[in-house]
Amino acid sequence: MIIVTGGAGFIGSNIVKQLNNKGRNDILIVDDLTDGRKIKNIEMLDFADYIDYEDFDIAVEQNTFDCGPIEVVFHEGACTDTMDYDGRYMMKNNYEGSKNLFHYCQERRVPFIYASSASTYGHGSNGFREDPACEQALNPYAYSKLLFDRYVAKFRNQLQSQCVGLRYFNVFGPNETHKDKMASLVRQMYYKLMETGEITLFKGIDGYGDGEQTRDFIYVNDVVNVNFYFWEHPEISGVFNCGTGHAHTFNEFMKAVISFAGKGEIRYIDFPEVLKGKYQSYTQADTTKLLAAGYDKGFTPLEQAVHEYCALLRDNEGYVK
C-alpha cells in the first residue's frame, strides 16, 4: 500500500494521479474533506481507500493503525495558509501529527517523504541553502515546518528507513482551486484576465520595481517527479530544496498567462500593509544538494508550464485530466 496524506489536496492529488499513470491504485488517501470542493481533485482518480485525517492521526498516535504492508508514505497533509496565525492549531496539525507519523514509519522501516517549505528561509537574506544559517520563520506555518525539519534532523544518525523532507518553493498547477487566496497567481489571474482584460500585481517594495519581485516558480508535475526520484532511491535521506534554481519575476510569470490568452495588460496596485515585513520579495532554490543527490530529470520551462496549466483552466476548470 502507498499512503498519501493530503491526497485530496493540491500536491497530494497530483501525486495520486501520477501513481495512477504508473499503473498503481493500491493507494490510501488521507485527508479532510470538510471543504467538499476537494472532492473534484480525486473523483476521477483510482485508489483503494480513503480515511479522514483525524481518524488516521489518532490511530497512528495510538499505534493501532494497520493497512497491511506499506511501501512508502508521501506526507503532503498540512495546513498551508501562511496567513493563519493560530499557532496552537498549526503546531498540532503540522508538527505533532508529523512527528507521530515519522516515528510510526521508522518503527516499521517505511520510507517517509514529507512536504517541508521554502518559507523556512524567511526573507531569504541569508540565502536558500539547506543550512541552519539560512533559516528563519516569519509566521506559524513556516515555524511548524522548520521545527519539524529540525526535529527529524536529531535522528539522522539513527534512521531505520528513508526520511526525506522537500522544501517546496512556489508550486503552481492543476488541482489548486480549493486553495482560494493561497492558490498560485496563474489560477487567480487567468479568470480575472478573461473577464476584465487585465492582471493586477503589487507595486514595488524593498527596492524592487513594480511586479519585479521574484519567485522560484515550480510546476507541480516537477514536484511530483522529485518526490518519485527519492522514492526510487530509498538509500537517500535528508532535507532538500524542491525548486528549479531559477527565479522569475511576477511580471514574467504573468506575461506567460497573457501570451497564452493572446490579450491583456498588467496593472499595479499598492502593496498591502498587512503583508509588509511578512513577504518574501525574492526566492531562488539552491539546488546544489538536490543535484548532488542525483536528480537529473530537469524542470519544465516556465512559459511551457504556464501554458499547459492555462489550457486546463480553460478546458477543465483547472483540474488534471
PDB file of C-alpha atoms in Angstrom:
ATOM      1  CA  MET A   1       0.000   0.000   0.000  1.00  0.00           C
ATOM      2  CA  ILE A   2       1.088   3.572  -0.732  1.00  0.00           C
ATOM      3  CA  ILE A   3      -0.182   6.226   1.673  1.00  0.00           C
ATOM      4  CA  VAL A   4      -0.650   9.819   0.507  1.00  0.00           C
ATOM      5  CA  THR A   5      -1.639  12.191   3.272  1.00  0.00           C
ATOM      6  CA  GLY A   6      -3.239  15.336   1.906  1.00  0.00           C
ATOM      7  CA  GLY A   7      -4.103  13.115  -1.046  1.00  0.00           C
ATOM      8  CA  ALA A   8      -7.168  15.185  -1.936  1.00  0.00           C
ATOM      9  CA  GLY A   9      -5.180  18.406  -1.787  1.00  0.00           C
ATOM     10  CA  PHE A  10      -3.120  20.174  -4.405  1.00  0.00           C
ATOM     11  CA  ILE A  11       0.215  18.356  -4.492  1.00  0.00           C
ATOM     12  CA  GLY A  12      -1.136  15.152  -2.960  1.00  0.00           C
ATOM     13  CA  SER A  13      -3.780  14.627  -5.651  1.00  0.00           C
ATOM     14  CA  ASN A  14      -1.164  15.195  -8.351  1.00  0.00           C
ATOM     15  CA  ILE A  15       0.972  12.512  -6.724  1.00  0.00           C
ATOM     16  CA  VAL A  16      -2.010  10.128  -6.794  1.00  0.00           C
ATOM     17  CA  LYS A  17      -2.656  10.987 -10.456  1.00  0.00           C
ATOM     18  CA  GLN A  18       0.938  10.226 -11.428  1.00  0.00           C
ATOM     19  CA  LEU A  19       0.814   6.991  -9.420  1.00  0.00           C
ATOM     20  CA  ASN A  20      -2.256   6.031 -11.471  1.00  0.00           C
ATOM     21  CA  ASN A  21      -0.290   6.855 -14.611  1.00  0.00           C
ATOM     22  CA  LYS A  22       2.309   4.355 -13.398  1.00  0.00           C
ATOM     23  CA  GLY A  23      -0.403   1.728 -13.061  1.00  0.00           C
ATOM     24  CA  ARG A  24      -0.688   1.972  -9.282  1.00  0.00           C
ATOM     25  CA  ASN A  25      -4.024   2.120  -7.479  1.00  0.00           C
ATOM     26  CA  ASP A  26      -3.066   0.440  -4.195  1.00  0.00           C
ATOM     27  CA  ILE A  27      -3.247   3.863  -2.581  1.00  0.00           C
ATOM     28  CA  LEU A  28      -4.722   5.061   0.700  1.00  0.00           C
ATOM     29  CA  ILE A  29      -5.702   8.740   0.650  1.00  0.00           C
ATOM     30  CA  VAL A  30      -5.694  10.549   3.993  1.00  0.00           C
ATOM     31  CA  ASP A  31      -7.350  13.962   4.023  1.00  0.00           C
ATOM     32  CA  ASP A  32     -10.006  16.283   5.421  1.00  0.00           C
ATOM     33  CA  LEU A  33     -12.952  16.825   3.105  1.00  0.00           C
ATOM     34  CA  THR A  34     -14.642  19.464   5.235  1.00  0.00           C
ATOM     35  CA  ASP A  35     -14.088  21.630   2.175  1.00  0.00           C
ATOM     36  CA  GLY A  36     -16.066  19.489  -0.252  1.00  0.00           C
ATOM     37  CA  ARG A  37     -14.515  21.206  -3.246  1.00  0.00           C
ATOM     38  CA  LYS A  38     -11.505  18.938  -2.842  1.00  0.00           C
ATOM     39  CA  ILE A  39     -13.647  16.019  -3.975  1.00  0.00           C
ATOM     40  CA  LYS A  40     -13.174  17.353  -7.514  1.00  0.00           C
ATOM     41  CA  ASN A  41      -9.446  16.676  -7.141  1.00  0.00           C
ATOM     42  CA  ILE A  42      -9.942  12.947  -6.599  1.00  0.00           C
ATOM     43  CA  GLU A  43     -13.283  11.959  -8.111  1.00  0.00           C
ATOM     44  CA  MET A  44     -11.632  10.719 -11.305  1.00  0.00           C
ATOM     45  CA  LEU A  45      -8.650   9.093  -9.558  1.00  0.00           C
ATOM     46  CA  ASP A  46      -8.255   5.393  -8.828  1.00  0.00           C
ATOM     47  CA  PHE A  47      -7.322   4.489  -5.242  1.00  0.00           C
ATOM     48  CA  ALA A  48      -8.011   1.687  -2.802  1.00  0.00           C
ATOM     49  CA  ASP A  49      -9.410   3.601   0.163  1.00  0.00           C
ATOM     50  CA  TYR A  50      -9.876   6.924   1.931  1.00  0.00           C
ATOM     51  CA  ILE A  51      -9.625   7.798   5.632  1.00  0.00           C
ATOM     52  CA  ASP A  52     -10.275  11.067   7.422  1.00  0.00           C
ATOM     53  CA  TYR A  53      -7.074  12.621   8.723  1.00  0.00           C
ATOM     54  CA  GLU A  54      -8.307  12.887  12.328  1.00  0.00           C
ATOM     55  CA  ASP A  55      -9.111   9.168  12.450  1.00  0.00           C
ATOM     56  CA  PHE A  56      -5.752   8.430  10.839  1.00  0.00           C
ATOM     57  CA  ASP A  57      -3.819  10.707  13.216  1.00  0.00           C
ATOM     58  CA  ILE A  58      -5.447   9.132  16.277  1.00  0.00           C
ATOM     59  CA  ALA A  59      -4.761   5.605  15.051  1.00  0.00           C
ATOM     60  CA  VAL A  60      -1.126   6.446  14.265  1.00  0.00           C
ATOM     61  CA  GLU A  61      -0.641   8.156  17.633  1.00  0.00           C
ATOM     62  CA  GLN A  62      -2.161   5.181  19.469  1.00  0.00           C
ATOM     63  CA  ASN A  63      -0.189   2.745  17.314  1.00  0.00           C
ATOM     64  CA  THR A  64      -3.370   0.980  16.201  1.00  0.00           C
ATOM     65  CA  PHE A  65      -3.337   1.872  12.507  1.00  0.00           C
ATOM     66  CA  ASP A  66      -2.928  -1.157  10.241  1.00  0.00           C
ATOM     67  CA  CYS A  67      -3.498  -1.326   6.486  1.00  0.00           C
ATOM     68  CA  GLY A  68      -1.078  -4.141   5.800  1.00  0.00           C
ATOM     69  CA  PRO A  69       2.422  -3.679   4.330  1.00  0.00           C
ATOM     70  CA  ILE A  70       3.231  -0.052   3.450  1.00  0.00           C
ATOM     71  CA  GLU A  71       5.615   0.652   0.572  1.00  0.00           C
ATOM     72  CA  VAL A  72       6.025   4.389   1.110  1.00  0.00           C
ATOM     73  CA  VAL A  73       4.308   7.350   2.767  1.00  0.00           C
ATOM     74  CA  PHE A  74       4.056  10.641   0.887  1.00  0.00           C
ATOM     75  CA  HIS A  75       3.179  13.065   3.676  1.00  0.00           C
ATOM     76  CA  GLU A  76       1.646  16.111   1.990  1.00  0.00           C
ATOM     77  CA  GLY A  77      -1.116  16.835   4.506  1.00  0.00           C
ATOM     78  CA  ALA A  78      -0.823  20.145   6.351  1.00  0.00           C
ATOM     79  CA  CYS A  79      -2.456  23.490   6.963  1.00  0.00           C
ATOM     80  CA  THR A  80      -0.686  25.629   4.353  1.00  0.00           C
ATOM     81  CA  ASP A  81      -2.269  29.028   4.999  1.00  0.00           C
ATOM     82  CA  THR A  82       0.656  31.343   5.716  1.00  0.00           C
ATOM     83  CA  MET A  83      -1.765  33.993   6.973  1.00  0.00           C
ATOM     84  CA  ASP A  84      -3.279  31.714   9.631  1.00  0.00           C
ATOM     85  CA  TYR A  85      -1.780  32.914  12.906  1.00  0.00           C
ATOM     86  CA  ASP A  86      -3.416  30.299  15.131  1.00  0.00           C
ATOM     87  CA  GLY A  87      -0.098  28.871  16.263  1.00  0.00           C
ATOM     88  CA  ARG A  88      -1.654  26.241  18.522  1.00  0.00           C
ATOM     89  CA  TYR A  89      -3.684  24.771  15.673  1.00  0.00           C
ATOM     90  CA  MET A  90      -0.749  24.998  13.273  1.00  0.00           C
ATOM     91  CA  MET A  91       1.599  23.138  15.616  1.00  0.00           C
ATOM     92  CA  LYS A  92      -0.967  20.456  16.440  1.00  0.00           C
ATOM     93  CA  ASN A  93      -1.784  19.880  12.783  1.00  0.00           C
ATOM     94  CA  ASN A  94       1.597  20.305  11.093  1.00  0.00           C
ATOM     95  CA  TYR A  95       4.090  19.397  13.806  1.00  0.00           C
ATOM     96  CA  GLU A  96       2.644  16.909  16.283  1.00  0.00           C
ATOM     97  CA  GLY A  97       0.898  14.814  13.640  1.00  0.00           C
ATOM     98  CA  SER A  98       4.047  14.735  11.512  1.00  0.00           C
ATOM     99  CA  LYS A  99       6.170  13.608  14.468  1.00  0.00           C
ATOM    100  CA  ASN A 100       3.814  10.725  15.208  1.00  0.00           C
ATOM    101  CA  LEU A 101       3.784   9.597  11.585  1.00  0.00           C
ATOM    102  CA  PHE A 102       7.576   9.857  11.333  1.00  0.00           C
ATOM    103  CA  HIS A 103       8.040   7.552  14.316  1.00  0.00           C
ATOM    104  CA  TYR A 104       5.347   5.187  13.041  1.00  0.00           C
ATOM    105  CA  CYS A 105       7.273   4.842   9.773  1.00  0.00           C
ATOM    106  CA  GLN A 106      10.633   4.481  11.484  1.00  0.00           C
ATOM    107  CA  GLU A 107       9.383   1.670  13.715  1.00  0.00           C
ATOM    108  CA  ARG A 108       8.161  -0.205  10.623  1.00  0.00           C
ATOM    109  CA  ARG A 109      11.048   0.762   8.337  1.00  0.00           C
ATOM    110  CA  VAL A 110       8.723   2.527   5.906  1.00  0.00           C
ATOM    111  CA  PRO A 111      10.175   5.245   3.612  1.00  0.00           C
ATOM    112  CA  PHE A 112       8.778   8.632   4.640  1.00  0.00           C
ATOM    113  CA  ILE A 113       8.836  11.522   2.135  1.00  0.00           C
ATOM    114  CA  TYR A 114       7.306  14.697   3.500  1.00  0.00           C
ATOM    115  CA  ALA A 115       6.500  18.239   2.453  1.00  0.00           C
ATOM    116  CA  SER A 116       8.594  20.946   4.030  1.00  0.00           C
ATOM    117  CA  SER A 117       8.593  24.516   2.729  1.00  0.00           C
ATOM    118  CA  ALA A 118      10.825  27.274   1.390  1.00  0.00           C
ATOM    119  CA  SER A 119       9.061  29.530   3.900  1.00  0.00           C
ATOM    120  CA  THR A 120      11.615  28.147   6.377  1.00  0.00           C
ATOM    121  CA  TYR A 121      14.112  30.600   4.828  1.00  0.00           C
ATOM    122  CA  GLY A 122      12.137  33.667   5.895  1.00  0.00           C
ATOM    123  CA  HIS A 123      13.151  36.769   3.973  1.00  0.00           C
ATOM    124  CA  GLY A 124      15.951  34.784   2.369  1.00  0.00           C
ATOM    125  CA  SER A 125      18.536  37.371   3.313  1.00  0.00           C
ATOM    126  CA  ASN A 126      20.977  34.605   4.278  1.00  0.00           C
ATOM    127  CA  GLY A 127      20.351  32.523   1.178  1.00  0.00           C
ATOM    128  CA  PHE A 128      18.289  29.480   0.316  1.00  0.00           C
ATOM    129  CA  ARG A 129      20.604  26.625   1.232  1.00  0.00           C
ATOM    130  CA  GLU A 130      19.613  23.656   3.391  1.00  0.00           C
ATOM    131  CA  ASP A 131      21.609  25.149   6.238  1.00  0.00           C
ATOM    132  CA  PRO A 132      20.515  26.394   9.692  1.00  0.00           C
ATOM    133  CA  ALA A 133      22.330  29.664   8.973  1.00  0.00           C
ATOM    134  CA  CYS A 134      19.727  30.411   6.286  1.00  0.00           C
ATOM    135  CA  GLU A 135      16.633  29.538   8.318  1.00  0.00           C
ATOM    136  CA  GLN A 136      14.064  31.974   9.672  1.00  0.00           C
ATOM    137  CA  ALA A 137      10.314  31.619  10.218  1.00  0.00           C
ATOM    138  CA  LEU A 138       8.084  34.632   9.534  1.00  0.00           C
ATOM    139  CA  ASN A 139       4.781  33.006  10.537  1.00  0.00           C
ATOM    140  CA  PRO A 140       3.373  29.998  12.412  1.00  0.00           C
ATOM    141  CA  TYR A 141       3.140  27.910   9.240  1.00  0.00           C
ATOM    142  CA  ALA A 142       6.827  28.391   8.480  1.00  0.00           C
ATOM    143  CA  TYR A 143       7.751  27.698  12.095  1.00  0.00           C
ATOM    144  CA  SER A 144       5.763  24.448  12.159  1.00  0.00           C
ATOM    145  CA  LYS A 145       7.637  23.256   9.082  1.00  0.00           C
ATOM    146  CA  LEU A 146      11.033  24.427  10.313  1.00  0.00           C
ATOM    147  CA  LEU A 147      10.617  22.860  13.730  1.00  0.00           C
ATOM    148  CA  PHE A 148       9.720  19.500  12.186  1.00  0.00           C
ATOM    149  CA  ASP A 149      12.780  19.651   9.918  1.00  0.00           C
ATOM    150  CA  ARG A 150      14.899  20.292  12.999  1.00  0.00           C
ATOM    151  CA  TYR A 151      13.188  17.502  14.934  1.00  0.00           C
ATOM    152  CA  VAL A 152      13.859  14.951  12.205  1.00  0.00           C
ATOM    153  CA  ALA A 153      17.483  16.114  11.951  1.00  0.00           C
ATOM    154  CA  LYS A 154      18.060  14.909  15.514  1.00  0.00           C
ATOM    155  CA  PHE A 155      17.558  11.339  14.276  1.00  0.00           C
ATOM    156  CA  ARG A 156      19.644  11.497  11.115  1.00  0.00           C
ATOM    157  CA  ASN A 157      22.370   9.227  12.518  1.00  0.00           C
ATOM    158  CA  GLN A 158      19.918   6.580  13.734  1.00  0.00           C
ATOM    159  CA  LEU A 159      17.338   6.329  10.961  1.00  0.00           C
ATOM    160  CA  GLN A 160      15.808   2.895  10.417  1.00  0.00           C
ATOM    161  CA  SER A 161      14.424   3.837   6.985  1.00  0.00           C
ATOM    162  CA  GLN A 162      14.466   6.657   4.472  1.00  0.00           C
ATOM    163  CA  CYS A 163      13.287  10.071   5.598  1.00  0.00           C
ATOM    164  CA  VAL A 164      13.262  12.922   3.057  1.00  0.00           C
ATOM    165  CA  GLY A 165      11.941  16.449   3.544  1.00  0.00           C
ATOM    166  CA  LEU A 166      11.311  18.555   0.443  1.00  0.00           C
ATOM    167  CA  ARG A 167      11.326  22.316   0.833  1.00  0.00           C
ATOM    168  CA  TYR A 168       8.804  23.317  -1.800  1.00  0.00           C
ATOM    169  CA  PHE A 169       9.251  26.700  -3.415  1.00  0.00           C
ATOM    170  CA  ASN A 170       6.370  28.377  -5.293  1.00  0.00           C
ATOM    171  CA  VAL A 171       4.383  25.471  -6.677  1.00  0.00           C
ATOM    172  CA  PHE A 172       1.657  26.016  -9.265  1.00  0.00           C
ATOM    173  CA  GLY A 173      -0.512  23.797 -11.415  1.00  0.00           C
ATOM    174  CA  PRO A 174      -3.804  21.896 -11.594  1.00  0.00           C
ATOM    175  CA  ASN A 175      -5.997  20.922  -8.627  1.00  0.00           C
ATOM    176  CA  GLU A 176      -5.410  24.053  -6.554  1.00  0.00           C
ATOM    177  CA  THR A 177      -8.881  25.602  -6.976  1.00  0.00           C
ATOM    178  CA  HIS A 178      -9.819  24.978  -3.330  1.00  0.00           C
ATOM    179  CA  LYS A 179      -6.829  26.989  -2.092  1.00  0.00           C
ATOM    180  CA  ASP A 180      -8.549  30.329  -2.823  1.00  0.00           C
ATOM    181  CA  LYS A 181      -6.163  33.174  -1.879  1.00  0.00           C
ATOM    182  CA  MET A 182      -3.330  30.692  -1.357  1.00  0.00           C
ATOM    183  CA  ALA A 183      -3.630  29.395  -4.937  1.00  0.00           C
ATOM    184  CA  SER A 184      -0.991  30.435  -7.445  1.00  0.00           C
ATOM    185  CA  LEU A 185      -1.303  33.686  -9.364  1.00  0.00           C
ATOM    186  CA  VAL A 186      -1.924  31.712 -12.553  1.00  0.00           C
ATOM    187  CA  ARG A 187      -5.103  30.314 -11.012  1.00  0.00           C
ATOM    188  CA  GLN A 188      -6.089  33.665  -9.504  1.00  0.00           C
ATOM    189  CA  MET A 189      -5.348  35.848 -12.511  1.00  0.00           C
ATOM    190  CA  TYR A 190      -6.310  33.703 -15.516  1.00  0.00           C
ATOM    191  CA  TYR A 191     -10.032  34.144 -14.973  1.00  0.00           C
ATOM    192  CA  LYS A 192      -9.604  37.782 -13.974  1.00  0.00           C
ATOM    193  CA  LEU A 193      -7.779  38.336 -17.252  1.00  0.00           C
ATOM    194  CA  MET A 194     -10.535  36.603 -19.209  1.00  0.00           C
ATOM    195  CA  GLU A 195     -13.194  38.731 -17.515  1.00  0.00           C
ATOM    196  CA  THR A 196     -11.555  42.155 -17.274  1.00  0.00           C
ATOM    197  CA  GLY A 197      -8.652  42.084 -19.730  1.00  0.00           C
ATOM    198  CA  GLU A 198      -6.121  42.865 -17.017  1.00  0.00           C
ATOM    199  CA  ILE A 199      -3.940  41.288 -14.357  1.00  0.00           C
ATOM    200  CA  THR A 200      -3.098  43.100 -11.118  1.00  0.00           C
ATOM    201  CA  LEU A 201       0.290  42.866  -9.417  1.00  0.00           C
ATOM    202  CA  PHE A 202       1.785  44.650  -6.418  1.00  0.00           C
ATOM    203  CA  LYS A 203       3.773  47.823  -6.852  1.00  0.00           C
ATOM    204  CA  GLY A 204       7.442  47.690  -5.962  1.00  0.00           C
ATOM    205  CA  ILE A 205       8.728  47.306  -2.402  1.00  0.00           C
ATOM    206  CA  ASP A 206      12.062  46.571  -0.730  1.00  0.00           C
ATOM    207  CA  GLY A 207      13.920  48.122  -3.641  1.00  0.00           C
ATOM    208  CA  TYR A 208      12.098  46.093  -6.303  1.00  0.00           C
ATOM    209  CA  GLY A 209      10.286  47.703  -9.215  1.00  0.00           C
ATOM    210  CA  ASP A 210       6.590  47.196  -9.922  1.00  0.00           C
ATOM    211  CA  GLY A 211       5.956  43.482 -10.395  1.00  0.00           C
ATOM    212  CA  GLU A 212       9.675  42.789 -10.227  1.00  0.00           C
ATOM    213  CA  GLN A 213       9.579  40.779  -7.023  1.00  0.00           C
ATOM    214  CA  THR A 214      10.854  37.314  -7.868  1.00  0.00           C
ATOM    215  CA  ARG A 215       9.989  33.736  -7.037  1.00  0.00           C
ATOM    216  CA  ASP A 216      11.291  30.303  -7.869  1.00  0.00           C
ATOM    217  CA  PHE A 217       8.116  29.066  -9.557  1.00  0.00           C
ATOM    218  CA  ILE A 218       7.983  25.288  -9.964  1.00  0.00           C
ATOM    219  CA  TYR A 219       5.355  23.290 -11.843  1.00  0.00           C
ATOM    220  CA  VAL A 220       3.559  20.673  -9.769  1.00  0.00           C
ATOM    221  CA  ASN A 221       4.481  17.909 -12.240  1.00  0.00           C
ATOM    222  CA  ASP A 222       8.141  18.621 -11.484  1.00  0.00           C
ATOM    223  CA  VAL A 223       7.434  18.466  -7.741  1.00  0.00           C
ATOM    224  CA  VAL A 224       5.917  15.014  -8.249  1.00  0.00           C
ATOM    225  CA  ASN A 225       8.995  13.975 -10.230  1.00  0.00           C
ATOM    226  CA  VAL A 226      11.256  14.996  -7.343  1.00  0.00           C
ATOM    227  CA  ASN A 227       9.108  13.035  -4.878  1.00  0.00           C
ATOM    228  CA  PHE A 228       9.261   9.964  -7.106  1.00  0.00           C
ATOM    229  CA  TYR A 229      13.018  10.291  -7.553  1.00  0.00           C
ATOM    230  CA  PHE A 230      13.572   9.896  -3.838  1.00  0.00           C
ATOM    231  CA  TRP A 231      11.028   7.083  -3.653  1.00  0.00           C
ATOM    232  CA  GLU A 232      13.104   5.302  -6.294  1.00  0.00           C
ATOM    233  CA  HIS A 233      16.272   5.919  -4.234  1.00  0.00           C
ATOM    234  CA  PRO A 234      15.475   4.776  -0.694  1.00  0.00           C
ATOM    235  CA  GLU A 235      19.138   4.928   0.245  1.00  0.00           C
ATOM    236  CA  ILE A 236      18.966   8.750   0.281  1.00  0.00           C
ATOM    237  CA  SER A 237      17.713  10.723   3.285  1.00  0.00           C
ATOM    238  CA  GLY A 238      17.840  14.387   4.268  1.00  0.00           C
ATOM    239  CA  VAL A 239      16.210  17.745   3.617  1.00  0.00           C
ATOM    240  CA  PHE A 240      16.368  19.020   0.052  1.00  0.00           C
ATOM    241  CA  ASN A 241      15.193  22.126  -1.761  1.00  0.00           C
ATOM    242  CA  CYS A 242      12.464  21.460  -4.306  1.00  0.00           C
ATOM    243  CA  GLY A 243      12.708  24.375  -6.702  1.00  0.00           C
ATOM    244  CA  THR A 244      14.097  24.970 -10.172  1.00  0.00           C
ATOM    245  CA  GLY A 245      17.080  27.035  -9.068  1.00  0.00           C
ATOM    246  CA  HIS A 246      15.953  29.894 -11.340  1.00  0.00           C
ATOM    247  CA  ALA A 247      13.982  32.900 -10.126  1.00  0.00           C
ATOM    248  CA  HIS A 248      11.451  34.678 -12.344  1.00  0.00           C
ATOM    249  CA  THR A 249       9.692  37.974 -11.743  1.00  0.00           C
ATOM    250  CA  PHE A 250       5.959  38.159 -11.279  1.00  0.00           C
ATOM    251  CA  ASN A 251       5.914  40.192 -14.476  1.00  0.00           C
ATOM    252  CA  GLU A 252       7.455  37.266 -16.363  1.00  0.00           C
ATOM    253  CA  PHE A 253       5.083  34.828 -14.682  1.00  0.00           C
ATOM    254  CA  MET A 254       2.003  36.812 -15.660  1.00  0.00           C
ATOM    255  CA  LYS A 255       3.223  37.681 -19.138  1.00  0.00           C
ATOM    256  CA  ALA A 256       3.195  33.939 -19.797  1.00  0.00           C
ATOM    257  CA  VAL A 257      -0.531  33.951 -18.914  1.00  0.00           C
ATOM    258  CA  ILE A 258      -1.103  36.934 -21.198  1.00  0.00           C
ATOM    259  CA  SER A 259       0.786  35.258 -24.049  1.00  0.00           C
ATOM    260  CA  PHE A 260      -1.456  32.187 -23.697  1.00  0.00           C
ATOM    261  CA  ALA A 261      -4.604  34.328 -23.726  1.00  0.00           C
ATOM    262  CA  GLY A 262      -3.349  36.498 -26.558  1.00  0.00           C
ATOM    263  CA  LYS A 263      -4.601  39.630 -24.815  1.00  0.00           C
ATOM    264  CA  GLY A 264      -4.415  41.699 -21.655  1.00  0.00           C
ATOM    265  CA  GLU A 265      -2.210  44.033 -19.654  1.00  0.00           C
ATOM    266  CA  ILE A 266      -0.782  44.329 -16.154  1.00  0.00           C
ATOM    267  CA  ARG A 267      -1.964  46.982 -13.694  1.00  0.00           C
ATOM    268  CA  TYR A 268      -0.031  47.630 -10.485  1.00  0.00           C
ATOM    269  CA  ILE A 269      -1.740  48.132  -7.131  1.00  0.00           C
ATOM    270  CA  ASP A 270      -0.473  49.349  -3.758  1.00  0.00           C
ATOM    271  CA  PHE A 271       1.370  46.826  -1.630  1.00  0.00           C
ATOM    272  CA  PRO A 272      -0.891  45.709   1.276  1.00  0.00           C
ATOM    273  CA  GLU A 273       0.075  46.967   4.714  1.00  0.00           C
ATOM    274  CA  VAL A 274      -0.791  43.598   6.232  1.00  0.00           C
ATOM    275  CA  LEU A 275       1.968  41.902   4.223  1.00  0.00           C
ATOM    276  CA  LYS A 276       4.771  44.348   4.979  1.00  0.00           C
ATOM    277  CA  GLY A 277       7.525  42.609   6.907  1.00  0.00           C
ATOM    278  CA  LYS A 278       5.954  39.196   6.187  1.00  0.00           C
ATOM    279  CA  TYR A 279       6.620  38.936   2.467  1.00  0.00           C
ATOM    280  CA  GLN A 280       9.381  37.227   0.534  1.00  0.00           C
ATOM    281  CA  SER A 281      10.421  39.575  -2.273  1.00  0.00           C
ATOM    282  CA  TYR A 282      12.932  37.073  -3.632  1.00  0.00           C
ATOM    283  CA  THR A 283      13.229  33.290  -3.587  1.00  0.00           C
ATOM    284  CA  GLN A 284      15.539  31.038  -5.550  1.00  0.00           C
ATOM    285  CA  ALA A 285      16.315  27.491  -4.533  1.00  0.00           C
ATOM    286  CA  ASP A 286      19.915  26.487  -4.181  1.00  0.00           C
ATOM    287  CA  THR A 287      19.672  23.137  -5.959  1.00  0.00           C
ATOM    288  CA  THR A 288      23.267  22.059  -5.279  1.00  0.00           C
ATOM    289  CA  LYS A 289      22.260  19.403  -2.750  1.00  0.00           C
ATOM    290  CA  LEU A 290      19.361  18.126  -4.881  1.00  0.00           C
ATOM    291  CA  LEU A 291      21.545  17.726  -7.957  1.00  0.00           C
ATOM    292  CA  ALA A 292      24.338  16.162  -5.899  1.00  0.00           C
ATOM    293  CA  ALA A 293      21.780  13.553  -4.772  1.00  0.00           C
ATOM    294  CA  GLY A 294      21.494  12.592  -8.435  1.00  0.00           C
ATOM    295  CA  TYR A 295      18.257  14.266  -9.511  1.00  0.00           C
ATOM    296  CA  ASP A 296      18.564  14.669 -13.279  1.00  0.00           C
ATOM    297  CA  LYS A 297      15.025  14.951 -14.657  1.00  0.00           C
ATOM    298  CA  GLY A 298      15.211  18.724 -15.114  1.00  0.00           C
ATOM    299  CA  PHE A 299      12.317  21.161 -14.822  1.00  0.00           C
ATOM    300  CA  THR A 300       9.580  22.298 -17.178  1.00  0.00           C
ATOM    301  CA  PRO A 301      10.326  25.715 -18.748  1.00  0.00           C
ATOM    302  CA  LEU A 302       8.166  28.385 -17.095  1.00  0.00           C
ATOM    303  CA  GLU A 303       6.186  29.508 -20.145  1.00  0.00           C
ATOM    304  CA  GLN A 304       5.522  25.920 -21.232  1.00  0.00           C
ATOM    305  CA  ALA A 305       4.247  25.002 -17.753  1.00  0.00           C
ATOM    306  CA  VAL A 306       2.053  28.117 -17.509  1.00  0.00           C
ATOM    307  CA  HIS A 307       0.536  27.487 -20.940  1.00  0.00           C
ATOM    308  CA  GLU A 308      -0.173  23.853 -20.094  1.00  0.00           C
ATOM    309  CA  TYR A 309      -1.905  24.876 -16.884  1.00  0.00           C
ATOM    310  CA  CYS A 310      -3.852  27.688 -18.562  1.00  0.00           C
ATOM    311  CA  ALA A 311      -5.163  25.171 -21.073  1.00  0.00           C
ATOM    312  CA  LEU A 312      -6.547  23.122 -18.172  1.00  0.00           C
ATOM    313  CA  LEU A 313      -8.074  26.254 -16.644  1.00  0.00           C
ATOM    314  CA  ARG A 314      -9.746  26.974 -19.977  1.00  0.00           C
ATOM    315  CA  ASP A 315     -10.866  23.444 -20.802  1.00  0.00           C
ATOM    316  CA  ASN A 316     -11.252  21.605 -17.492  1.00  0.00           C
ATOM    317  CA  GLU A 317     -11.701  24.216 -14.734  1.00  0.00           C
ATOM    318  CA  GLY A 318      -8.073  23.714 -13.729  1.00  0.00           C
ATOM    319  CA  TYR A 319      -8.279  20.027 -12.863  1.00  0.00           C
ATOM    320  CA  VAL A 320      -5.985  17.300 -14.140  1.00  0.00           C
ATOM    321  CA  LYS A 321      -7.447  15.050 -16.806  1.00  0.00           C
TER     322      LYS A 321
END
